[in-house]
Amino acid sequence: MDLSGRCAVVTGGNTGIGAAIVRALARAGAAVVIDYVAHPEDAADLVQEITSSGGRAVGVEADVSTVAGIDELVSTAVDRFGRLDAFVNNAGIETRHGILEIEERAFDEVIAVNLKSAVFGTQRAAQRFIEQGSGGVVVNISSVHEDWPMPGNLSYCVSKGGMRMLTRTAGVELGPRGIRVVNVAPGAVNTPINEQTMQDDALREKLRASIPLREVAEPSEIGDVVAFLLTDEARYMTATTVFVDGGIMQGSVGL
Ligand code: BGC
């Protein structure tokens, strides 16, 4: 996979799936802007890891639930690396409340971090691609729950369902301008968001048994797919979702 000479922003890039995406893009030769809100040391370690093996990366503390935060990421890409070719809307949180429990503040927070950030990340990236006179790619990291109910995780499912239609609508609007928008929908992945499940033997086994490939994904298995989607080999893919879920959606119930 060759992304040399390209520059990508990854939101929530210092941990979990985000960090694996950053590594995959850097390995393919892209310069990467690593966004984070907490644990600056993780971002610093990742930058060090990439630069010490000859790659290009910079960490930026920016809250992507605000448009100002998104703008800072785009301007850092342009100032440091001269251009922007890809924007990966990866930042996400979940609070595990159902419809009868969810409160306004928690709902607003999940929607702002997961969905509003992706809407304006897509917008600002697309504006930059157009200004540059280039094409570009936006990848949104949604979830199997863009399409699959998860009882007790209402705001998350609503946000991911929103990303599904963001990708389709923006993909259709931006296709004629040479800009692609694709969702990647992971299933269960071994990341901090699933820490509780992974530490409980019974829950972990139940989850594994519900996955046709019988394994929870490692973050790199998502990162590699994202890197591919940013290459020219994926040039005919837009306005759709790539599920990377070990078959979980076709199996039994989720956790
Ligand atoms: C959620 C996890 C869940 C997984 C599979 C992910 O999107 O973040 O909490 O285990 O989907 O259901």
PDB file of C-alpha atoms and ligand atoms in Angstrom:
ATOM      1  CA  MET A   1       0.000   0.000   0.000  1.00  0.00           C
ATOM      2  CA  ASP A   2       1.510   3.272  -1.090  1.00  0.00           C
ATOM      3  CA  LEU A   3       0.508   6.573   0.466  1.00  0.00           C
ATOM      4  CA  SER A   4       3.838   8.322   0.089  1.00  0.00           C
ATOM      5  CA  GLY A   5       3.606  12.079  -0.362  1.00  0.00           C
ATOM      6  CA  ARG A   6       0.099  12.139   1.118  1.00  0.00           C
ATOM      7  CA  CYS A   7      -1.002  13.757   4.340  1.00  0.00           C
ATOM      8  CA  ALA A   8      -3.780  12.466   6.596  1.00  0.00           C
ATOM      9  CA  VAL A   9      -5.476  13.632   9.787  1.00  0.00           C
ATOM     10  CA  VAL A  10      -6.689  10.957  12.233  1.00  0.00           C
ATOM     11  CA  THR A  11      -9.027  12.139  14.995  1.00  0.00           C
ATOM     12  CA  GLY A  12      -8.650  10.334  18.315  1.00  0.00           C
ATOM     13  CA  GLY A  13      -5.394   9.053  16.863  1.00  0.00           C
ATOM     14  CA  ASN A  14      -3.449   8.400  20.049  1.00  0.00           C
ATOM     15  CA  THR A  15      -5.329   5.318  21.251  1.00  0.00           C
ATOM     16  CA  GLY A  16      -7.268   2.210  20.239  1.00  0.00           C
ATOM     17  CA  ILE A  17      -8.326   1.918  16.610  1.00  0.00           C
ATOM     18  CA  GLY A  18      -7.074   5.475  15.960  1.00  0.00           C
ATOM     19  CA  ALA A  19      -3.490   4.608  16.910  1.00  0.00           C
ATOM     20  CA  ALA A  20      -3.588   1.517  14.690  1.00  0.00           C
ATOM     21  CA  ILE A  21      -4.840   3.641  11.781  1.00  0.00           C
ATOM     22  CA  VAL A  22      -2.020   6.135  12.378  1.00  0.00           C
ATOM     23  CA  ARG A  23       0.558   3.309  12.316  1.00  0.00           C
ATOM     24  CA  ALA A  24      -0.881   1.774   9.131  1.00  0.00           C
ATOM     25  CA  LEU A  25      -0.909   5.119   7.302  1.00  0.00           C
ATOM     26  CA  ALA A  26       2.608   6.015   8.433  1.00  0.00           C
ATOM     27  CA  ARG A  27       3.845   2.574   7.356  1.00  0.00           C
ATOM     28  CA  ALA A  28       2.388   3.237   3.894  1.00  0.00           C
ATOM     29  CA  GLY A  29       4.362   6.495   3.743  1.00  0.00           C
ATOM     30  CA  ALA A  30       1.747   9.114   4.685  1.00  0.00           C
ATOM     31  CA  ALA A  31       2.500  12.088   6.929  1.00  0.00           C
ATOM     32  CA  VAL A  32       0.011  11.928   9.797  1.00  0.00           C
ATOM     33  CA  VAL A  33      -1.563  14.565  12.045  1.00  0.00           C
ATOM     34  CA  ILE A  34      -2.495  12.749  15.254  1.00  0.00           C
ATOM     35  CA  ASP A  35      -5.364  14.390  17.103  1.00  0.00           C
ATOM     36  CA  TYR A  36      -5.906  13.719  20.819  1.00  0.00           C
ATOM     37  CA  VAL A  37      -7.784  15.164  23.811  1.00  0.00           C
ATOM     38  CA  ALA A  38      -6.304  13.131  26.680  1.00  0.00           C
ATOM     39  CA  HIS A  39      -3.055  11.251  27.316  1.00  0.00           C
ATOM     40  CA  PRO A  40      -0.629  13.512  25.437  1.00  0.00           C
ATOM     41  CA  GLU A  41       2.132  11.024  26.347  1.00  0.00           C
ATOM     42  CA  ASP A  42       0.530   8.403  24.076  1.00  0.00           C
ATOM     43  CA  ALA A  43       0.525  10.856  21.167  1.00  0.00           C
ATOM     44  CA  ALA A  44       4.139  11.832  21.906  1.00  0.00           C
ATOM     45  CA  ASP A  45       5.210   8.154  21.992  1.00  0.00           C
ATOM     46  CA  LEU A  46       3.478   7.496  18.689  1.00  0.00           C
ATOM     47  CA  VAL A  47       5.117  10.512  17.029  1.00  0.00           C
ATOM     48  CA  GLN A  48       8.486   9.321  18.342  1.00  0.00           C
ATOM     49  CA  GLU A  49       7.870   5.767  17.100  1.00  0.00           C
ATOM     50  CA  ILE A  50       7.010   7.032  13.604  1.00  0.00           C
ATOM     51  CA  THR A  51       9.708   9.677  13.248  1.00  0.00           C
ATOM     52  CA  SER A  52      12.431   7.374  14.558  1.00  0.00           C
ATOM     53  CA  SER A  53      11.694   4.973  11.733  1.00  0.00           C
ATOM     54  CA  GLY A  54      11.864   7.755   9.146  1.00  0.00           C
ATOM     55  CA  GLY A  55       8.172   8.668   8.986  1.00  0.00           C
ATOM     56  CA  ARG A  56       6.432  12.001   9.432  1.00  0.00           C
ATOM     57  CA  ALA A  57       3.899  12.703  12.207  1.00  0.00           C
ATOM     58  CA  VAL A  58       2.797  15.436  14.570  1.00  0.00           C
ATOM     59  CA  GLY A  59       0.476  15.356  17.604  1.00  0.00           C
ATOM     60  CA  VAL A  60      -2.162  18.068  18.092  1.00  0.00           C
ATOM     61  CA  GLU A  61      -4.406  18.514  21.113  1.00  0.00           C
ATOM     62  CA  ALA A  62      -7.789  19.478  19.643  1.00  0.00           C
ATOM     63  CA  ASP A  63     -11.367  18.864  20.705  1.00  0.00           C
ATOM     64  CA  VAL A  64     -13.085  17.641  17.549  1.00  0.00           C
ATOM     65  CA  SER A  65     -16.536  18.175  19.012  1.00  0.00           C
ATOM     66  CA  THR A  66     -15.964  21.840  18.122  1.00  0.00           C
ATOM     67  CA  VAL A  67     -15.472  23.195  14.605  1.00  0.00           C
ATOM     68  CA  ALA A  68     -12.525  25.236  15.918  1.00  0.00           C
ATOM     69  CA  GLY A  69     -10.825  21.964  16.890  1.00  0.00           C
ATOM     70  CA  ILE A  70     -11.341  20.533  13.397  1.00  0.00           C
ATOM     71  CA  ASP A  71     -10.015  23.722  11.785  1.00  0.00           C
ATOM     72  CA  GLU A  72      -6.876  23.479  13.881  1.00  0.00           C
ATOM     73  CA  LEU A  73      -6.207  19.966  12.584  1.00  0.00           C
ATOM     74  CA  VAL A  74      -6.634  21.002   8.950  1.00  0.00           C
ATOM     75  CA  SER A  75      -4.404  24.048   9.365  1.00  0.00           C
ATOM     76  CA  THR A  76      -1.715  21.982  11.127  1.00  0.00           C
ATOM     77  CA  ALA A  77      -1.705  19.523   8.215  1.00  0.00           C
ATOM     78  CA  VAL A  78      -1.278  22.353   5.730  1.00  0.00           C
ATOM     79  CA  ASP A  79       1.311  24.290   7.793  1.00  0.00           C
ATOM     80  CA  ARG A  80       3.453  21.257   8.667  1.00  0.00           C
ATOM     81  CA  PHE A  81       3.096  19.042   5.617  1.00  0.00           C
ATOM     82  CA  GLY A  82       1.895  21.443   2.911  1.00  0.00           C
ATOM     83  CA  ARG A  83      -1.359  19.696   2.030  1.00  0.00           C
ATOM     84  CA  LEU A  84      -4.244  17.479   3.072  1.00  0.00           C
ATOM     85  CA  ASP A  85      -5.238  14.313   1.216  1.00  0.00           C
ATOM     86  CA  ALA A  86      -7.256  12.340   3.748  1.00  0.00           C
ATOM     87  CA  PHE A  87      -9.276  12.882   6.902  1.00  0.00           C
ATOM     88  CA  VAL A  88     -10.187   9.970   9.174  1.00  0.00           C
ATOM     89  CA  ASN A  89     -13.083  10.690  11.547  1.00  0.00           C
ATOM     90  CA  ASN A  90     -12.240   8.111  14.175  1.00  0.00           C
ATOM     91  CA  ALA A  91     -12.834   9.822  17.549  1.00  0.00           C
ATOM     92  CA  GLY A  92     -15.672   8.173  19.426  1.00  0.00           C
ATOM     93  CA  ILE A  93     -17.130   7.496  22.861  1.00  0.00           C
ATOM     94  CA  GLU A  94     -19.985   5.441  24.271  1.00  0.00           C
ATOM     95  CA  THR A  95     -21.874   5.806  27.562  1.00  0.00           C
ATOM     96  CA  ARG A  96     -24.051   2.682  27.745  1.00  0.00           C
ATOM     97  CA  HIS A  97     -27.464   4.153  28.532  1.00  0.00           C
ATOM     98  CA  GLY A  98     -30.767   2.928  27.141  1.00  0.00           C
ATOM     99  CA  ILE A  99     -33.720   5.038  25.969  1.00  0.00           C
ATOM    100  CA  LEU A 100     -35.273   5.201  29.448  1.00  0.00           C
ATOM    101  CA  GLU A 101     -32.078   6.334  31.180  1.00  0.00           C
ATOM    102  CA  ILE A 102     -30.257   8.574  28.745  1.00  0.00           C
ATOM    103  CA  GLU A 103     -29.918  12.187  29.910  1.00  0.00           C
ATOM    104  CA  GLU A 104     -29.498  15.322  27.856  1.00  0.00           C
ATOM    105  CA  ARG A 105     -25.869  16.039  28.728  1.00  0.00           C
ATOM    106  CA  ALA A 106     -24.602  12.512  27.993  1.00  0.00           C
ATOM    107  CA  PHE A 107     -26.621  12.366  24.759  1.00  0.00           C
ATOM    108  CA  ASP A 108     -25.261  15.732  23.569  1.00  0.00           C
ATOM    109  CA  GLU A 109     -21.714  14.662  24.381  1.00  0.00           C
ATOM    110  CA  VAL A 110     -21.872  11.403  22.429  1.00  0.00           C
ATOM    111  CA  ILE A 111     -23.487  13.095  19.435  1.00  0.00           C
ATOM    112  CA  ALA A 112     -20.931  15.921  19.474  1.00  0.00           C
ATOM    113  CA  VAL A 113     -17.859  13.655  19.755  1.00  0.00           C
ATOM    114  CA  ASN A 114     -19.038  10.916  17.392  1.00  0.00           C
ATOM    115  CA  LEU A 115     -21.285  12.600  14.829  1.00  0.00           C
ATOM    116  CA  LYS A 116     -20.896  16.384  14.826  1.00  0.00           C
ATOM    117  CA  SER A 117     -17.116  15.930  14.615  1.00  0.00           C
ATOM    118  CA  ALA A 118     -17.520  13.662  11.577  1.00  0.00           C
ATOM    119  CA  VAL A 119     -19.903  16.087   9.848  1.00  0.00           C
ATOM    120  CA  PHE A 120     -17.546  19.044  10.208  1.00  0.00           C
ATOM    121  CA  GLY A 121     -14.434  16.926   9.692  1.00  0.00           C
ATOM    122  CA  THR A 122     -15.905  15.866   6.352  1.00  0.00           C
ATOM    123  CA  GLN A 123     -16.903  19.434   5.511  1.00  0.00           C
ATOM    124  CA  ARG A 124     -13.614  21.097   6.393  1.00  0.00           C
ATOM    125  CA  ALA A 125     -11.547  18.372   4.702  1.00  0.00           C
ATOM    126  CA  ALA A 126     -13.662  18.604   1.537  1.00  0.00           C
ATOM    127  CA  GLN A 127     -13.344  22.399   1.492  1.00  0.00           C
ATOM    128  CA  ARG A 128      -9.573  22.040   1.716  1.00  0.00           C
ATOM    129  CA  PHE A 129      -9.441  19.408  -1.071  1.00  0.00           C
ATOM    130  CA  ILE A 130     -11.447  21.743  -3.323  1.00  0.00           C
ATOM    131  CA  GLU A 131      -9.236  24.734  -2.468  1.00  0.00           C
ATOM    132  CA  GLN A 132      -6.155  22.626  -3.255  1.00  0.00           C
ATOM    133  CA  GLY A 133      -7.663  21.606  -6.580  1.00  0.00           C
ATOM    134  CA  SER A 134      -7.138  17.956  -5.662  1.00  0.00           C
ATOM    135  CA  GLY A 135      -9.359  15.030  -4.862  1.00  0.00           C
ATOM    136  CA  GLY A 136      -9.306  13.506  -1.419  1.00  0.00           C
ATOM    137  CA  VAL A 137     -10.724  10.805   0.803  1.00  0.00           C
ATOM    138  CA  VAL A 138     -12.721  10.932   4.033  1.00  0.00           C
ATOM    139  CA  VAL A 139     -13.024   7.722   6.045  1.00  0.00           C
ATOM    140  CA  ASN A 140     -15.528   7.655   8.874  1.00  0.00           C
ATOM    141  CA  ILE A 141     -15.081   4.986  11.521  1.00  0.00           C
ATOM    142  CA  SER A 142     -18.614   3.982  12.385  1.00  0.00           C
ATOM    143  CA  SER A 143     -19.532   0.574  13.800  1.00  0.00           C
ATOM    144  CA  VAL A 144     -21.688  -2.430  13.086  1.00  0.00           C
ATOM    145  CA  HIS A 145     -24.077  -0.401  15.221  1.00  0.00           C
ATOM    146  CA  GLU A 146     -24.633   2.016  12.342  1.00  0.00           C
ATOM    147  CA  ASP A 147     -27.138  -0.618  11.272  1.00  0.00           C
ATOM    148  CA  TRP A 148     -27.558  -2.994  14.181  1.00  0.00           C
ATOM    149  CA  PRO A 149     -29.365  -2.099  17.431  1.00  0.00           C
ATOM    150  CA  MET A 150     -27.355  -2.373  20.664  1.00  0.00           C
ATOM    151  CA  PRO A 151     -29.828  -2.237  23.548  1.00  0.00           C
ATOM    152  CA  GLY A 152     -28.470  -0.089  26.372  1.00  0.00           C
ATOM    153  CA  ASN A 153     -26.183   1.949  24.077  1.00  0.00           C
ATOM    154  CA  LEU A 154     -28.703   4.300  22.548  1.00  0.00           C
ATOM    155  CA  SER A 155     -26.753   7.501  21.890  1.00  0.00           C
ATOM    156  CA  TYR A 156     -23.890   5.535  20.362  1.00  0.00           C
ATOM    157  CA  CYS A 157     -26.229   3.715  17.951  1.00  0.00           C
ATOM    158  CA  VAL A 158     -27.947   6.999  17.043  1.00  0.00           C
ATOM    159  CA  SER A 159     -24.558   8.617  16.351  1.00  0.00           C
ATOM    160  CA  LYS A 160     -23.350   5.694  14.230  1.00  0.00           C
ATOM    161  CA  GLY A 161     -26.637   5.554  12.297  1.00  0.00           C
ATOM    162  CA  GLY A 162     -26.084   9.270  11.622  1.00  0.00           C
ATOM    163  CA  MET A 163     -22.593   8.554  10.302  1.00  0.00           C
ATOM    164  CA  ARG A 164     -24.094   6.020   7.938  1.00  0.00           C
ATOM    165  CA  MET A 165     -26.223   8.705   6.276  1.00  0.00           C
ATOM    166  CA  LEU A 166     -23.473  11.322   6.523  1.00  0.00           C
ATOM    167  CA  THR A 167     -21.271   9.057   4.410  1.00  0.00           C
ATOM    168  CA  ARG A 168     -23.949   8.312   1.871  1.00  0.00           C
ATOM    169  CA  THR A 169     -25.167  11.902   1.508  1.00  0.00           C
ATOM    170  CA  ALA A 170     -21.740  13.565   1.519  1.00  0.00           C
ATOM    171  CA  GLY A 171     -20.375  10.826  -0.750  1.00  0.00           C
ATOM    172  CA  VAL A 172     -23.083  11.549  -3.319  1.00  0.00           C
ATOM    173  CA  GLU A 173     -22.593  15.330  -3.040  1.00  0.00           C
ATOM    174  CA  LEU A 174     -18.797  15.174  -3.288  1.00  0.00           C
ATOM    175  CA  GLY A 175     -18.330  12.373  -5.828  1.00  0.00           C
ATOM    176  CA  PRO A 176     -18.461  14.715  -8.845  1.00  0.00           C
ATOM    177  CA  ARG A 177     -15.605  16.691  -7.273  1.00  0.00           C
ATOM    178  CA  GLY A 178     -13.350  13.642  -7.010  1.00  0.00           C
ATOM    179  CA  ILE A 179     -13.775  13.313  -3.259  1.00  0.00           C
ATOM    180  CA  ARG A 180     -14.624   9.908  -1.797  1.00  0.00           C
ATOM    181  CA  VAL A 181     -16.359   9.302   1.537  1.00  0.00           C
ATOM    182  CA  VAL A 182     -16.372   5.781   2.983  1.00  0.00           C
ATOM    183  CA  ASN A 183     -17.446   4.295   6.308  1.00  0.00           C
ATOM    184  CA  VAL A 184     -15.492   1.541   7.992  1.00  0.00           C
ATOM    185  CA  ALA A 185     -17.699  -0.386  10.426  1.00  0.00           C
ATOM    186  CA  PRO A 186     -15.720  -2.433  12.941  1.00  0.00           C
ATOM    187  CA  GLY A 187     -17.324  -5.119  15.075  1.00  0.00           C
ATOM    188  CA  ALA A 188     -15.818  -5.922  18.458  1.00  0.00           C
ATOM    189  CA  VAL A 189     -12.213  -4.766  18.698  1.00  0.00           C
ATOM    190  CA  ASN A 190      -9.661  -5.204  21.453  1.00  0.00           C
ATOM    191  CA  THR A 191      -9.456  -1.523  22.507  1.00  0.00           C
ATOM    192  CA  PRO A 192     -10.048   0.562  25.647  1.00  0.00           C
ATOM    193  CA  ILE A 193     -13.745   1.064  24.672  1.00  0.00           C
ATOM    194  CA  ASN A 194     -14.250  -2.702  25.217  1.00  0.00           C
ATOM    195  CA  GLU A 195     -11.972  -3.053  28.241  1.00  0.00           C
ATOM    196  CA  GLN A 196     -14.759  -4.080  30.626  1.00  0.00           C
ATOM    197  CA  THR A 197     -15.960  -6.872  28.352  1.00  0.00           C
ATOM    198  CA  MET A 198     -12.446  -8.104  27.624  1.00  0.00           C
ATOM    199  CA  GLN A 199     -11.570  -8.330  31.320  1.00  0.00           C
ATOM    200  CA  ASP A 200     -14.617 -10.386  32.213  1.00  0.00           C
ATOM    201  CA  ASP A 201     -13.894 -13.984  31.154  1.00  0.00           C
ATOM    202  CA  ALA A 202     -17.546 -14.990  30.794  1.00  0.00           C
ATOM    203  CA  LEU A 203     -18.474 -11.898  28.768  1.00  0.00           C
ATOM    204  CA  ARG A 204     -15.401 -12.228  26.560  1.00  0.00           C
ATOM    205  CA  GLU A 205     -16.212 -15.856  25.765  1.00  0.00           C
ATOM    206  CA  LYS A 206     -19.841 -15.002  25.019  1.00  0.00           C
ATOM    207  CA  LEU A 207     -18.687 -12.269  22.670  1.00  0.00           C
ATOM    208  CA  ARG A 208     -16.156 -14.539  20.915  1.00  0.00           C
ATOM    209  CA  ALA A 209     -18.763 -17.261  20.493  1.00  0.00           C
ATOM    210  CA  SER A 210     -21.051 -14.772  18.731  1.00  0.00           C
ATOM    211  CA  ILE A 211     -18.387 -13.962  16.103  1.00  0.00           C
ATOM    212  CA  PRO A 212     -18.199 -16.352  13.128  1.00  0.00           C
ATOM    213  CA  LEU A 213     -14.386 -15.879  12.920  1.00  0.00           C
ATOM    214  CA  ARG A 214     -14.303 -16.578  16.710  1.00  0.00           C
ATOM    215  CA  GLU A 215     -11.904 -13.739  17.504  1.00  0.00           C
ATOM    216  CA  VAL A 216     -12.286 -10.150  18.608  1.00  0.00           C
ATOM    217  CA  ALA A 217     -10.398  -7.964  16.091  1.00  0.00           C
ATOM    218  CA  GLU A 218      -7.030  -6.456  16.834  1.00  0.00           C
ATOM    219  CA  PRO A 219      -6.919  -2.699  16.055  1.00  0.00           C
ATOM    220  CA  SER A 220      -4.387  -3.273  13.248  1.00  0.00           C
ATOM    221  CA  GLU A 221      -7.007  -5.296  11.385  1.00  0.00           C
ATOM    222  CA  ILE A 222      -9.080  -2.125  11.121  1.00  0.00           C
ATOM    223  CA  GLY A 223      -6.065   0.129  10.447  1.00  0.00           C
ATOM    224  CA  ASP A 224      -5.002  -1.902   7.409  1.00  0.00           C
ATOM    225  CA  VAL A 225      -8.447  -1.602   5.818  1.00  0.00           C
ATOM    226  CA  VAL A 226      -8.460   2.168   6.342  1.00  0.00           C
ATOM    227  CA  ALA A 227      -5.005   2.453   4.735  1.00  0.00           C
ATOM    228  CA  PHE A 228      -6.257   0.504   1.707  1.00  0.00           C
ATOM    229  CA  LEU A 229      -9.308   2.777   1.363  1.00  0.00           C
ATOM    230  CA  LEU A 230      -6.999   5.792   1.150  1.00  0.00           C
ATOM    231  CA  THR A 231      -4.960   4.319  -1.707  1.00  0.00           C
ATOM    232  CA  ASP A 232      -5.714   4.798  -5.406  1.00  0.00           C
ATOM    233  CA  GLU A 233      -6.539   1.083  -5.643  1.00  0.00           C
ATOM    234  CA  ALA A 234      -9.787   1.912  -3.779  1.00  0.00           C
ATOM    235  CA  ARG A 235     -10.615   4.760  -6.193  1.00  0.00           C
ATOM    236  CA  TYR A 236     -14.055   3.406  -7.164  1.00  0.00           C
ATOM    237  CA  MET A 237     -15.318   3.094  -3.591  1.00  0.00           C
ATOM    238  CA  THR A 238     -17.516   5.826  -2.166  1.00  0.00           C
ATOM    239  CA  ALA A 239     -20.783   6.523  -0.314  1.00  0.00           C
ATOM    240  CA  THR A 240     -20.805   3.067   1.222  1.00  0.00           C
ATOM    241  CA  THR A 241     -19.749   1.105   4.305  1.00  0.00           C
ATOM    242  CA  VAL A 242     -17.067  -1.550   4.577  1.00  0.00           C
ATOM    243  CA  PHE A 243     -17.875  -3.902   7.464  1.00  0.00           C
ATOM    244  CA  VAL A 244     -14.801  -5.320   9.216  1.00  0.00           C
ATOM    245  CA  ASP A 245     -16.545  -7.418  11.831  1.00  0.00           C
ATOM    246  CA  GLY A 246     -15.497 -11.080  11.555  1.00  0.00           C
ATOM    247  CA  GLY A 247     -19.063 -11.762  10.425  1.00  0.00           C
ATOM    248  CA  ILE A 248     -20.590 -10.689  13.767  1.00  0.00           C
ATOM    249  CA  MET A 249     -23.560  -8.960  12.153  1.00  0.00           C
ATOM    250  CA  GLN A 250     -24.619 -12.166  10.467  1.00  0.00           C
ATOM    251  CA  GLY A 251     -24.197 -14.177  13.662  1.00  0.00           C
ATOM    252  CA  SER A 252     -26.215 -14.083  16.870  1.00  0.00           C
ATOM    253  CA  VAL A 253     -26.656 -11.198  19.329  1.00  0.00           C
ATOM    254  CA  GLY A 254     -23.954  -8.598  20.169  1.00  0.00           C
ATOM    255  CA  LEU A 255     -22.688  -7.550  23.571  1.00  0.00           C
TER     256      LEU A 255
HETATM  257  C1  BGC B   1     -18.906  -1.105  20.401  1.00  0.00           C
HETATM  258  C2  BGC B   1     -18.588  -2.201  21.363  1.00  0.00           C
HETATM  259  C3  BGC B   1     -19.319  -3.492  20.981  1.00  0.00           C
HETATM  260  C4  BGC B   1     -19.057  -3.825  19.536  1.00  0.00           C
HETATM  261  C5  BGC B   1     -19.797  -5.083  19.043  1.00  0.00           C
HETATM  262  C6  BGC B   1     -18.656  -1.569  18.994  1.00  0.00           C
HETATM  263  O1  BGC B   1     -18.996  -0.563  18.101  1.00  0.00           O
HETATM  264  O2  BGC B   1     -18.076   0.016  20.667  1.00  0.00           O
HETATM  265  O3  BGC B   1     -18.940  -1.778  22.658  1.00  0.00           O
HETATM  266  O4  BGC B   1     -18.863  -4.573  21.787  1.00  0.00           O
HETATM  267  O5  BGC B   1     -19.438  -2.734  18.728  1.00  0.00           O
HETATM  268  O6  BGC B   1     -21.148  -5.120  19.421  1.00  0.00           O
END
